[in-house]
mmCIF file of C-alpha atoms and ligand atoms in Angstrom:
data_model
loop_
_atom_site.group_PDB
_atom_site.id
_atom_site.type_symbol
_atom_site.label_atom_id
_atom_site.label_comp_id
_atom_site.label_asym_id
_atom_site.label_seq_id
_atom_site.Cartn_x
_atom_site.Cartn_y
_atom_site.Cartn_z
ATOM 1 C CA UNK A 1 94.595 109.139 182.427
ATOM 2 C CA UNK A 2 95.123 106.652 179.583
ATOM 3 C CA UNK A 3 91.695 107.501 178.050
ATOM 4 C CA UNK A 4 93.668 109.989 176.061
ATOM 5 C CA UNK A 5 94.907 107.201 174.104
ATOM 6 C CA UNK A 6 92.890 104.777 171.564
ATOM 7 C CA UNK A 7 93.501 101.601 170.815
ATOM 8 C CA UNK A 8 91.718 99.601 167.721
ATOM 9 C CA UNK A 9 90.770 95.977 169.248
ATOM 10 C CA UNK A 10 90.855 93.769 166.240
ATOM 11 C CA UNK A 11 89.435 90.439 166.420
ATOM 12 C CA UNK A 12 90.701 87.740 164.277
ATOM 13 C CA UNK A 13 89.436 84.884 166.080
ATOM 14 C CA UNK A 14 91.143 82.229 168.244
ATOM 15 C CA UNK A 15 90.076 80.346 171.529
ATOM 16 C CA UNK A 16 90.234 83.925 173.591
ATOM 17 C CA UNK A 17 86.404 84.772 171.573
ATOM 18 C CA UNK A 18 85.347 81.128 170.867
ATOM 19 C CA UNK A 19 82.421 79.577 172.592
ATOM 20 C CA UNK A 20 81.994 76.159 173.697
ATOM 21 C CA UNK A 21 79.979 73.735 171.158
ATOM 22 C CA UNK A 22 79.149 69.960 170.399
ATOM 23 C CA UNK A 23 82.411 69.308 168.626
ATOM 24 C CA UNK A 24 85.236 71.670 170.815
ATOM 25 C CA UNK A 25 85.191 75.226 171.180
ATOM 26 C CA UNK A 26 84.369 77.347 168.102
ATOM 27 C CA UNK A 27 84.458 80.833 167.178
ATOM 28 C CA UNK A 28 81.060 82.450 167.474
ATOM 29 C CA UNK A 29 80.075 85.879 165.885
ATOM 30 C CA UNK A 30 79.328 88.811 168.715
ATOM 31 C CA UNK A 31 80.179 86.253 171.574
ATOM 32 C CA UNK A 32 83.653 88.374 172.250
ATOM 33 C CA UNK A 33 81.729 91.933 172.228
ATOM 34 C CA UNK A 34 79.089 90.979 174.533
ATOM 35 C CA UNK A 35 81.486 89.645 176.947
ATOM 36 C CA UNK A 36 83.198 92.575 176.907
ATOM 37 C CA UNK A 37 80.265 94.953 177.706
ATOM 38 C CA UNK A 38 80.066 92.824 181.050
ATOM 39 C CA UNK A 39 83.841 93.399 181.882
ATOM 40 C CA UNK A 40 83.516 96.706 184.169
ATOM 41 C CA UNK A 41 87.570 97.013 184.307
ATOM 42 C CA UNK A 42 87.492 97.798 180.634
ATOM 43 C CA UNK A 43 86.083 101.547 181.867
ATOM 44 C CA UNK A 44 88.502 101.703 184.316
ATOM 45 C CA UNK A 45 90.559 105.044 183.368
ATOM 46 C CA UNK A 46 93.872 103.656 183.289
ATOM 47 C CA UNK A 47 92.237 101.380 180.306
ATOM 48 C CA UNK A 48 93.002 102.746 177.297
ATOM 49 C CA UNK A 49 89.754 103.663 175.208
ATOM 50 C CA UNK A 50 89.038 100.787 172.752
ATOM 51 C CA UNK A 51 87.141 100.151 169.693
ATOM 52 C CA UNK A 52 86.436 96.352 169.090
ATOM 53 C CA UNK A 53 86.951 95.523 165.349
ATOM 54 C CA UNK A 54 85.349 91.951 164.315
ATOM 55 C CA UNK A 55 86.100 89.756 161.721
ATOM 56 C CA UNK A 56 84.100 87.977 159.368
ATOM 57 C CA UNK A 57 84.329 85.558 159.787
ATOM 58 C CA UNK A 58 86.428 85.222 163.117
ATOM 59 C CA UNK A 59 88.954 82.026 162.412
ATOM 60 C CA UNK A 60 90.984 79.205 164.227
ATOM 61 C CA UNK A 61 94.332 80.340 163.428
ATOM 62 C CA UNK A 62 94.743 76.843 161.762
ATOM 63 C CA UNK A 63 92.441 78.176 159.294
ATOM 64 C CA UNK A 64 94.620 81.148 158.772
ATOM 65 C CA UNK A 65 96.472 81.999 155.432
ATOM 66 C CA UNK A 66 98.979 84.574 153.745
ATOM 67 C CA UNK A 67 95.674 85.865 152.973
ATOM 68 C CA UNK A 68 94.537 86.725 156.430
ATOM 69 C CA UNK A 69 97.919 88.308 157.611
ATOM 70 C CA UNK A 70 97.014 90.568 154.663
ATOM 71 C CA UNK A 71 93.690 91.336 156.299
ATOM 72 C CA UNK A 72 94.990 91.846 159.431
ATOM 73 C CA UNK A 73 97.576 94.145 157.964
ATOM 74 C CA UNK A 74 94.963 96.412 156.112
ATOM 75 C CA UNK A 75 92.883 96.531 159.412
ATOM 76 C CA UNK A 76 95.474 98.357 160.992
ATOM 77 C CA UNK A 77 96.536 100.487 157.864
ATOM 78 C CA UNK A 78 92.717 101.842 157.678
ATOM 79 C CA UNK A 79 92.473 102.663 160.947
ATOM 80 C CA UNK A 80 96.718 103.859 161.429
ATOM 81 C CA UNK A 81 95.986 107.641 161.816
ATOM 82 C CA UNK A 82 92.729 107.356 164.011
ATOM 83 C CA UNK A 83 93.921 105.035 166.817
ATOM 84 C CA UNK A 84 97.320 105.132 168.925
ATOM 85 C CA UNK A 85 98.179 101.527 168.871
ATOM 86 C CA UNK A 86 96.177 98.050 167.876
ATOM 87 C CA UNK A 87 95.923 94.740 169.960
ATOM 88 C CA UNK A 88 94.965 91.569 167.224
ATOM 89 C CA UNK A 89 93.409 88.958 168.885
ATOM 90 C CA UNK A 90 94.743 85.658 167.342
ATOM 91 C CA UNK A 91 94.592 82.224 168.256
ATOM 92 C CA UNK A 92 97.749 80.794 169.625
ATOM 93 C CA UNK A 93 98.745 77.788 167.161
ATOM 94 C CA UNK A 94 99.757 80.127 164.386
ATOM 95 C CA UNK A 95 100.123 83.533 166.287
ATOM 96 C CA UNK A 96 103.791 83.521 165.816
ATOM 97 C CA UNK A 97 103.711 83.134 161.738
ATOM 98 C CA UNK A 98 101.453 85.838 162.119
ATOM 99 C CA UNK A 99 103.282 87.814 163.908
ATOM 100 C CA UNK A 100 106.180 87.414 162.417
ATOM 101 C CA UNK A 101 104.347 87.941 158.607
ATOM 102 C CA UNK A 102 102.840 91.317 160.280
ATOM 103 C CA UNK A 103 106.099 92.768 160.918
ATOM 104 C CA UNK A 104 107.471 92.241 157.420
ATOM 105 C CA UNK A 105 104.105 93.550 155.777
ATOM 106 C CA UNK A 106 103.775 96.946 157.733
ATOM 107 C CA UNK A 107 106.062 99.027 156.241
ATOM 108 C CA UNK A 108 107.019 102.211 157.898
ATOM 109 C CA UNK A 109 105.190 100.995 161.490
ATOM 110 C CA UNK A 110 105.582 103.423 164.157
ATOM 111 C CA UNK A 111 103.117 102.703 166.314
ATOM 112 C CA UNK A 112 102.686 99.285 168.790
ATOM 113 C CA UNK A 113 101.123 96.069 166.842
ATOM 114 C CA UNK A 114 100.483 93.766 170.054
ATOM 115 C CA UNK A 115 99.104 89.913 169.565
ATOM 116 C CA UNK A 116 97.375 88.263 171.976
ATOM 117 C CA UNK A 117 95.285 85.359 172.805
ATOM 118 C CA UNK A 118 94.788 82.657 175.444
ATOM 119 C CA UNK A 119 94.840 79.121 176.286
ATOM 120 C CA UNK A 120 91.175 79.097 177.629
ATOM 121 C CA UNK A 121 88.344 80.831 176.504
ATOM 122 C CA UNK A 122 86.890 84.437 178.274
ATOM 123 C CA UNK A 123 84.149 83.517 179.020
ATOM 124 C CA UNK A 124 85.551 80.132 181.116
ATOM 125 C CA UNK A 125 85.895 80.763 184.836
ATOM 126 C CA UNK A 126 89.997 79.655 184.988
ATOM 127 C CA UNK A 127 90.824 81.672 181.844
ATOM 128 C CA UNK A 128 93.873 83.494 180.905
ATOM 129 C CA UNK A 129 92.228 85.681 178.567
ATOM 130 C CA UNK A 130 91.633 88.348 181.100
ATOM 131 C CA UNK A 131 95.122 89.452 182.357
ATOM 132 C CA UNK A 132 96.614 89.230 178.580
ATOM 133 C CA UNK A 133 93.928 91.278 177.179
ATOM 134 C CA UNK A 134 94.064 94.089 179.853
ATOM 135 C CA UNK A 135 97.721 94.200 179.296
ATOM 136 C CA UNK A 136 97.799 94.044 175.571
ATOM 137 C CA UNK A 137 95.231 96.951 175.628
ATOM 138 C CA UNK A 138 97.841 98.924 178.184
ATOM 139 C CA UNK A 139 100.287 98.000 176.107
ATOM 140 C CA UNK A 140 99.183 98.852 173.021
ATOM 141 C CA UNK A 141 98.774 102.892 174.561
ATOM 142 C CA UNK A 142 102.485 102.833 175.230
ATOM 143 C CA UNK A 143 104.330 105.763 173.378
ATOM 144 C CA UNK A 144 107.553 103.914 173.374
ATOM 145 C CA UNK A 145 106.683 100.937 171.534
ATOM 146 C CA UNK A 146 106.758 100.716 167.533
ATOM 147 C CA UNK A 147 106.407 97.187 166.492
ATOM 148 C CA UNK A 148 104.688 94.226 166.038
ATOM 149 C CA UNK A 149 105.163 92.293 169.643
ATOM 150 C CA UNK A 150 103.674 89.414 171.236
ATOM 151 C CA UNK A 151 101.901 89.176 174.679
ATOM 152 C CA UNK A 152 100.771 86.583 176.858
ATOM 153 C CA UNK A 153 101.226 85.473 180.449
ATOM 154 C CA UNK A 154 103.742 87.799 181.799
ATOM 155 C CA UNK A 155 105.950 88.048 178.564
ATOM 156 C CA UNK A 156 105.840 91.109 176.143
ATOM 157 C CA UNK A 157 108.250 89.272 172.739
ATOM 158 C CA UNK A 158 108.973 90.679 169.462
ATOM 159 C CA UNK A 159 106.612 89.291 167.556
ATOM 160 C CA UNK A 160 108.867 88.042 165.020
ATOM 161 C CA UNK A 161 111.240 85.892 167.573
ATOM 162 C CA UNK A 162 107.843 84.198 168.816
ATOM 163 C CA UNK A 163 107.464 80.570 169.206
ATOM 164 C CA UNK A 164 104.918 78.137 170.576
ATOM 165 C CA UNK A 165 106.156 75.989 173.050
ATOM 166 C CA UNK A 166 103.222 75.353 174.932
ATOM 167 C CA UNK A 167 100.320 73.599 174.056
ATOM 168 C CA UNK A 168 98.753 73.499 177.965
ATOM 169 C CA UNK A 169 100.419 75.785 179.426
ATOM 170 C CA UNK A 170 99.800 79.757 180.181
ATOM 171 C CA UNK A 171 103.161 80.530 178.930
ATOM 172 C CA UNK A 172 102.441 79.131 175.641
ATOM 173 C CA UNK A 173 105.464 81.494 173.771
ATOM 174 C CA UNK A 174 109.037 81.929 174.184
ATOM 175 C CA UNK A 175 111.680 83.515 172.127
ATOM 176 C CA UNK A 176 114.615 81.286 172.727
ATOM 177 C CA UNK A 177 116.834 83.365 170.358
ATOM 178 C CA UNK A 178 116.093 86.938 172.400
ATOM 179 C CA UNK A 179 115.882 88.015 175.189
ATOM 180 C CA UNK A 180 111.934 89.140 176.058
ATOM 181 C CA UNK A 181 111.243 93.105 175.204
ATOM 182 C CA UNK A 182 109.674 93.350 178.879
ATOM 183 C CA UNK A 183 108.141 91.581 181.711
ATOM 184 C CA UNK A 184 104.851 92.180 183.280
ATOM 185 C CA UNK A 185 104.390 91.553 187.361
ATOM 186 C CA UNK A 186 103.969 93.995 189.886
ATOM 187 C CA UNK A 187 105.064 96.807 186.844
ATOM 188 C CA UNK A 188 104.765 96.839 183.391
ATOM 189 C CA UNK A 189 108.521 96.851 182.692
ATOM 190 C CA UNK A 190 109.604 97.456 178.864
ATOM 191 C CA UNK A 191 113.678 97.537 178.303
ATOM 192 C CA UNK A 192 114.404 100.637 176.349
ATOM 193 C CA UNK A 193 117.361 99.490 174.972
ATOM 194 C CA UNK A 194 115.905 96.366 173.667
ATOM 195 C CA UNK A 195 112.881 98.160 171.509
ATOM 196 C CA UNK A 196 113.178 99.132 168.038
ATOM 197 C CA UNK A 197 112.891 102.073 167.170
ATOM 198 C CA UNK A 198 109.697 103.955 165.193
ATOM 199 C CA UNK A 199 110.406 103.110 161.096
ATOM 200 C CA UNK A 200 109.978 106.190 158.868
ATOM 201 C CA UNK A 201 106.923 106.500 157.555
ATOM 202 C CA UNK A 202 103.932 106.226 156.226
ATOM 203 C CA UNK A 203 102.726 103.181 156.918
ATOM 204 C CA UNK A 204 102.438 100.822 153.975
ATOM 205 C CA UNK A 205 101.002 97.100 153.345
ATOM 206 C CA UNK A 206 103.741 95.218 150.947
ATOM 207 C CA UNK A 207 100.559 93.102 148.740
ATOM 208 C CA UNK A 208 101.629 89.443 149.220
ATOM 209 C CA UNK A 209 101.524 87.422 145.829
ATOM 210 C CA UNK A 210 100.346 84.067 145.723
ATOM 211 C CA UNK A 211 103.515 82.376 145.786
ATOM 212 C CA UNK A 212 104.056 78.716 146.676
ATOM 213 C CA UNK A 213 106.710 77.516 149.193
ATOM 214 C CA UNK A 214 107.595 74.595 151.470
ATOM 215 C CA UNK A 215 109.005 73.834 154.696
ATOM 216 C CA UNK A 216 110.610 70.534 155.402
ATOM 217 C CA UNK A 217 111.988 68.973 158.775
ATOM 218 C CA UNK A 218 114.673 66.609 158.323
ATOM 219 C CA UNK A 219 114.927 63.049 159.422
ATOM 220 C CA UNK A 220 116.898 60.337 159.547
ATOM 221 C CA UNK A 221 116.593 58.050 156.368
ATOM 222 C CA UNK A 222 114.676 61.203 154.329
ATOM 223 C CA UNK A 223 115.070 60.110 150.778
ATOM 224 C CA UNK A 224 116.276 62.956 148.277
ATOM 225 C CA UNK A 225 113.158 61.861 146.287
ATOM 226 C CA UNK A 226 110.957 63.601 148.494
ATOM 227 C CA UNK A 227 113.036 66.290 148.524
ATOM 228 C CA UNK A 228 113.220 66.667 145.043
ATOM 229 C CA UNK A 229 109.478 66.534 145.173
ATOM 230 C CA UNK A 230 108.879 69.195 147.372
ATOM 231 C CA UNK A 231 111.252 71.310 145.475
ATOM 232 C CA UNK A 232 109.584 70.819 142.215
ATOM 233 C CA UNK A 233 107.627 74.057 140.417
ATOM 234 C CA UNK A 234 105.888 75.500 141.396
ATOM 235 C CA UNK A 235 107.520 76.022 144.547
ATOM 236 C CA UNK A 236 109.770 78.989 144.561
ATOM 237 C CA UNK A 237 111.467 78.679 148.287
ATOM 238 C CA UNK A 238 112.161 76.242 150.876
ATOM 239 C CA UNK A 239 112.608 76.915 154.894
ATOM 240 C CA UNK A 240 114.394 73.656 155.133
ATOM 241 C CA UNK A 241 114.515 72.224 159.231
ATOM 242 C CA UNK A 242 118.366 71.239 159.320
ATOM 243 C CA UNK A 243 119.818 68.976 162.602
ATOM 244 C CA UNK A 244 121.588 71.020 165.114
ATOM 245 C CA UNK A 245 123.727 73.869 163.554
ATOM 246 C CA UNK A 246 122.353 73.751 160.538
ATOM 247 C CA UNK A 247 123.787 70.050 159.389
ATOM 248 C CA UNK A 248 122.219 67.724 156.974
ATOM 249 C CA UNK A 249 123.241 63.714 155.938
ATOM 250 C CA UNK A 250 126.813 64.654 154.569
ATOM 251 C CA UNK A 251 126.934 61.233 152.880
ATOM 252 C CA UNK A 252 123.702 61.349 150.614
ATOM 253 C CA UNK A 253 124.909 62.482 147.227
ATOM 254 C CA UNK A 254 121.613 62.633 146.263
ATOM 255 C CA UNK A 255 120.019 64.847 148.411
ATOM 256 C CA UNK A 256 122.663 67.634 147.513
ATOM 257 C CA UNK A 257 122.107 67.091 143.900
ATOM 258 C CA UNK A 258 118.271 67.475 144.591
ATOM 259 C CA UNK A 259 118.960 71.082 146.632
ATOM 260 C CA UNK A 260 121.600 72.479 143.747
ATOM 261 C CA UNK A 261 119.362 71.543 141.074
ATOM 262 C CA UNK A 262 116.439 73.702 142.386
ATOM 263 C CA UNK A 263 118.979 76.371 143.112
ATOM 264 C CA UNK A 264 119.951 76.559 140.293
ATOM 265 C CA UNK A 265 116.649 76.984 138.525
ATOM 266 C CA UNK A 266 115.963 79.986 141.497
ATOM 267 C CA UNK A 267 114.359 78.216 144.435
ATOM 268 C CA UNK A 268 114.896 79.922 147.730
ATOM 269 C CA UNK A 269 115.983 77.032 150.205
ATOM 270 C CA UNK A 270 116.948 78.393 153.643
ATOM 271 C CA UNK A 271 118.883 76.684 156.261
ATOM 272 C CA UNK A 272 117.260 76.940 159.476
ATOM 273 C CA UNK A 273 118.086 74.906 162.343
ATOM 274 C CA UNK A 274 115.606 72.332 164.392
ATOM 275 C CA UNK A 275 117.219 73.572 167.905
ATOM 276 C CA UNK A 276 115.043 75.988 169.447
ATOM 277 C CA UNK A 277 117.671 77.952 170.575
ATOM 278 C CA UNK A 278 121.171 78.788 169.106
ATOM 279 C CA UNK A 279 121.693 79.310 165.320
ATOM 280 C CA UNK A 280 123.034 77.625 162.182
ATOM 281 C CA UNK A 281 126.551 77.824 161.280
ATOM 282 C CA UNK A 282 127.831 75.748 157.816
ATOM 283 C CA UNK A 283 131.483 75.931 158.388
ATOM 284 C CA UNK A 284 131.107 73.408 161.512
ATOM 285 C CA UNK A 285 130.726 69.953 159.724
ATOM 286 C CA UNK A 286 130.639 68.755 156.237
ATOM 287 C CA UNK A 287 127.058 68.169 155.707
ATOM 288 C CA UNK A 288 126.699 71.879 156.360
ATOM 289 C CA UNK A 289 129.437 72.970 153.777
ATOM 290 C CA UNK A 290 127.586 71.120 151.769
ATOM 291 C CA UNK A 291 123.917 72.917 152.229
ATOM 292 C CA UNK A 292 126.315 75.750 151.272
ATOM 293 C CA UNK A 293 127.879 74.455 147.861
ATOM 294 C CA UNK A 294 124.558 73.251 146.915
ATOM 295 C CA UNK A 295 123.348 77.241 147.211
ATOM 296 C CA UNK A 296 121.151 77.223 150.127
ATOM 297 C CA UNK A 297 120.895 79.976 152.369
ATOM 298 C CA UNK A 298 121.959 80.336 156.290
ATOM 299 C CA UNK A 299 118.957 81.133 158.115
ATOM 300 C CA UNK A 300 121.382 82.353 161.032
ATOM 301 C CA UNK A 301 119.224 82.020 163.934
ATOM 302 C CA UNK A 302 115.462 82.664 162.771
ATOM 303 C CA UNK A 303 112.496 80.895 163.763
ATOM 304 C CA UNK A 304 111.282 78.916 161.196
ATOM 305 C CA UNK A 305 108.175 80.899 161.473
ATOM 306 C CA UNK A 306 109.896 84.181 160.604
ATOM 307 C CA UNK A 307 112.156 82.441 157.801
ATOM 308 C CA UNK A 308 108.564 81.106 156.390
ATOM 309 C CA UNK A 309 106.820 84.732 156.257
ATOM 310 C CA UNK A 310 109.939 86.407 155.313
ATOM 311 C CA UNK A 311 110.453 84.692 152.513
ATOM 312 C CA UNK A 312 106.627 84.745 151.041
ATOM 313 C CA UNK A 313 107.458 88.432 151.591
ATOM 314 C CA UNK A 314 109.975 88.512 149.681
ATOM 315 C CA UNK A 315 109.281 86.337 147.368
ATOM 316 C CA UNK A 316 105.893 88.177 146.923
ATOM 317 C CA UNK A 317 107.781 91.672 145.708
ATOM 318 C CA UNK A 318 109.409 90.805 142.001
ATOM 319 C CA UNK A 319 112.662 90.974 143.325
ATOM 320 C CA UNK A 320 115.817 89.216 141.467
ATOM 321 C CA UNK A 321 116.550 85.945 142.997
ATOM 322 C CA UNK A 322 119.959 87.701 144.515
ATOM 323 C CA UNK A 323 118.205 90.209 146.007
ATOM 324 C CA UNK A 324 115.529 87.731 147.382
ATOM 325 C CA UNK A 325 118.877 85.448 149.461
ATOM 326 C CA UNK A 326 120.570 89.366 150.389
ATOM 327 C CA UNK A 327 117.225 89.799 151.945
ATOM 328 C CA UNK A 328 117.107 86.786 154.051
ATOM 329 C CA UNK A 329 120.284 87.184 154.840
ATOM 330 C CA UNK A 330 119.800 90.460 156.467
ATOM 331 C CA UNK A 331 118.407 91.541 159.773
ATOM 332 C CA UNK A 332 115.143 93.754 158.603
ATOM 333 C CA UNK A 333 112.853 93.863 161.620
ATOM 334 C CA UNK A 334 114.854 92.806 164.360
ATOM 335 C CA UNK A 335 114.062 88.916 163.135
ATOM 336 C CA UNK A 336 118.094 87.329 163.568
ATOM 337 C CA UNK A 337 120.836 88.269 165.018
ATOM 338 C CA UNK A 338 124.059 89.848 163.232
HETATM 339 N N1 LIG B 1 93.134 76.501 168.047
HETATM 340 C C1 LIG B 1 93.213 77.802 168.654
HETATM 341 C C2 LIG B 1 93.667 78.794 167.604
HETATM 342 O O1 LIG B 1 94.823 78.866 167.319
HETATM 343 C C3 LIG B 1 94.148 77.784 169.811
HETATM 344 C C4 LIG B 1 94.255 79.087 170.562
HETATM 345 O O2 LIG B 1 93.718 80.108 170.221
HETATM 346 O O3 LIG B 1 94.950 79.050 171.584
HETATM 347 O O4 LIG B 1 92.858 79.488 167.063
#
């Protein structure tokens, strides 16, 4: 039945295609495409149809940049009209900032964008790859899904609430901020009321600019010179890795004098917390009202991987720097919570 619907593979690279060589495993040009020809469940009708898309070359998502998130995005905006929904392949260390950047850059998306990857390879004999790509291509046919979500190992997420948390294991992603869009045992189970709904379209790829920014985790005895380097030109924003709900060294006079001076000048500096789950609040101690007075913005309870792409994004479209903080400020694509 579900060879009515089309799906556009697209293979970015990541350890679901690689091969193994002398040094680790490595991604390896038509390696994916011929193991595919020898998977027979792939013509199974309940399989959506499927067109395998390769790049060129195929990366380790370490390797990925704001660069490749645009490539990915065009992919899908060449083929929008021809295919019902896209899987990208990805590798998992930086599928979430992908993700994430995806569902800021397709604007007007009305169709399902589903990641995937795995842990091990296809072609090794305990790999993961098989389940999450059958799925993802299933998934990927569904009518009711219109965004950019994230599948592996039982989970479907929205892509831009994804987080690694696994380096070993299957379940490599979690969205510790929301609750997962749908589960997949026995059923394929997708909660309605969770899903966003299809954006107006047509679809449209926001061009990235090559804008610099930084992200920064706290620690104890940082000195505000090295913030005040990071924050020098020409970085224009700052996802800055706050303790707990969103605090930072209350005492350091410095420090704050190194945030409200590049502030002031029209850096970006977002609060986001180091917690994997709950959200940053700067009314609870001093050294958050502080982050405040010194201009930076709350970063409620976004990944830092969402605040990161967002604010390229944003940063990217020639937008006044008020308009820029409104921005991450508000809920766009389902990325924090009121
Ligand atoms: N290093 C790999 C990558 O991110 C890991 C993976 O795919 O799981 O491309």
């Amino acid at each position: 039945m579900d060879r009515l619907h089309k799906v556009a593979l697209i293979h970015a690279g990541g350890t679901i295609g690689m091969r193994r060589g002398r040094r680790g495993f490595e991604p390896a040009p038509g390696h994916l495409a011929a193991l595919l020809e020898d998977m027979r469940e792939l013509a199974d009708p309940r399989i959506p149809g499927f067109e395998l898309v390769e790049f060129d070359p195929l990366l380790d998502s370490a390797d990925m940049r704001p660069a490749d998130w645009e490539r990915i995005a065009h992919a899908i905006a060449d083929r929008y009209q021809a295919f019902d929904g896209f899987v990208v392949l990805h590798g998992t260390d930086t599928m979430a900032y992908s993700a994430s950047a995806l569902s800021f850059l397709l604007e007007g998306l009305a169709k399902p964008v589903v990641f995937t990857g795995s842990q091990i390879p296809l072609a090794e004999i305990r790999s993961d790859a098989r389940e999450n790509l059958l799925t993802s291509l299933m998934l990927a046919a569904r009518d009711d899904l219109a965004e950019v979500v994230l599948y592996l190992n039982g989970v479907v997420l929205r892509g831009n609430r994804a987080t690694k948390v696994s380096s070993s294991g299957f379940d490599a992603f979690a969205s510790p901020n929301e609750e997962p869009l749908g589960s997949v045992g026995v059923a394929i189970t997708l909660h309605r009321e969770r899903l966003r709904p299809p954006q107006a379209g047509p679809l449209r790829v926001v061009p990235l600019a090559d804008v610099t920014v930084a992200a920064l985790r706290l620690f104890p005895g940082m000195r505000a010179e090295l913030l005040r380097t990071v924050l020098a030109a020409p970085v224009r924003g700052l996802v800055l890795e706050t303790y707990g709900a969103g605090n930072a060294p209350a005492r350091d006079d410095a420090f704050f004098e190194a945030l409200a001076e590049a502030t002031d000048r029209g850096v970006v500096v977002v609060n986001c917390t180091q917690c994997l789950r709950g959200r940053v609040d700067m009314s609870g101690y001093v050294g958050g009202a502080r982050l405040r007075e010194a201009g930076v913005v709350d970063g409620g309870d976004m990944t830092a991987e969402a605040a990161l792409t967002k604010l390229i994004w944003l940063l990217s479209q020639d937008l006044p720097t008020r308009a820029v903080i409104a921005g991450m400020h508000a809920d766009l694509r389902g990325e924090r919570s009121a």
